């Protein structure tokens, strides 16, 4: 963690991505104002949004039978009563601001099966003093109807479920205005109908220090205004920001969320994730990409409404003269892999509406990024097909099976039945915001790399079963294939050798 994960290299050396400090959002986090979510002007289907932050569900006004009542007037009452009560105890936090001891490491350490319910107006406030709200390794803890705010977790660490314990349920909660990540994630964690707002780094950091996370559900949440600390500017290329970041998650359902106005990427799955379903979300007005799926496998991305994303980062790159097709949906070294157990053996992107974003979908593969390469920004990780990274070395890497298995490949991606709408006047761009792309760089290093030259670009473009078809394009779209220099019109994109978008239509004057 903490190292750059995004690698946009197009030549011998990787390019660093500098982000704009201003969010360009329509509302500031924590103000209660919301961007408009009106139906699309193109008449396309619009996914209902989860307006959780403005309309939180109230908790019980009276203590449930058998619950331990927690008094906000008594400092550290919640932590003390948790220590002195048995597992599977229900705690009811009375209205008011609850405080922990004024020590930065003071926190609540739940016991297995504990339940924490907030009354209307119940807030657990870290007062910019405590680092963590709820930690420890106990399983099956539930937090409902509670506001958690003002904690100061360090970079990459989280405030709620700090130690990534398994089986936690966070529902109808508001986790806001904290440093670091609002919450971490463990296996079988459910985060539902909650407001993750204005946190310093992430709304949620789905990372576990040991082992993989499985069975994660993120449903019906509003994830807004996160990365207030602008970490990419403070540590350029860290790849450590956004609404939600997923690391090594094996099985996730991300559905019905409203992910908007985050500084950076909305949803970012990074390094050896597998078996994702990302569906029925509204992803809008994020400064960077709506969705990045990077060095990961097997996903279904469907029925999402994706609009007005990537205006800040895309425009900044274009203004700097960068010719890379910075995308709103970006797949980087990610694809379908039938050898890994999942609910699909490909990446399928369908029935989505993408409207007035900075560019569309880019499928990218960095020829220089593979196990043991200095261009592998994933902190020494290797693919899920090679457990021993040391095997990916000369001379064995030049032959089967390691030649194929030592690199993450963008393959078996099926993009169909989507609606791509672009009105350049709405995006306020003259060029570079109109791209759909399938490309790689020219392999150059290290000196022992078996992937030098155009081999990877040839493979991603022609041999790795990446296919667009049966889509609708409204507006002046262009297409990039093989490498950044090959900018095509729709007819060239459909013709040999690319043969993309069979059955699709394009009306260049209909975008606005």
Coordinates of C-alpha atoms in Angstrom, one line a residue, residues 6-17 322 324 326 330 332-333 364-369 375 377 439-445 484:
X6 CA -1.8 3.4 -11.7
X7 CA 0.8 3.1 -14.5
X8 CA 0.0 5.1 -17.6
X9 CA 3.5 4.5 -19.2
X10 CA 3.5 4.9 -23.0
X11 CA 7.2 4.9 -23.6
X12 CA 10.4 3.8 -21.8
X13 CA 9.5 5.4 -18.5
X14 CA 6.1 5.7 -16.7
X15 CA 4.3 9.0 -16.6
X16 CA 3.3 10.5 -13.3
X17 CA -0.2 11.7 -13.0
X322 CA -0.6 14.1 -22.7
X324 CA -3.1 9.1 -23.4
X326 CA -7.6 9.1 -19.9
X330 CA -10.4 2.3 -17.2
X332 CA -5.6 -1.6 -16.7
X333 CA -4.0 -5.1 -17.1
X364 CA -4.9 -0.7 -21.5
X365 CA -2.0 -3.1 -21.0
X366 CA 1.5 -1.9 -20.0
X367 CA 4.0 -4.0 -21.7
X368 CA 6.6 -3.3 -19.0
X369 CA 4.4 -4.2 -16.0
X375 CA 7.7 -1.2 -13.8
X377 CA 4.0 -0.6 -9.3
X439 CA -4.0 -0.1 -26.6
X440 CA -0.7 -0.8 -25.1
X441 CA 2.8 0.8 -25.0
X442 CA 5.9 -0.3 -26.8
X443 CA 7.8 -2.6 -24.4
X444 CA 11.2 -1.4 -23.5
X445 CA 12.4 -2.5 -20.1
X484 CA -1.8 6.4 -28.9

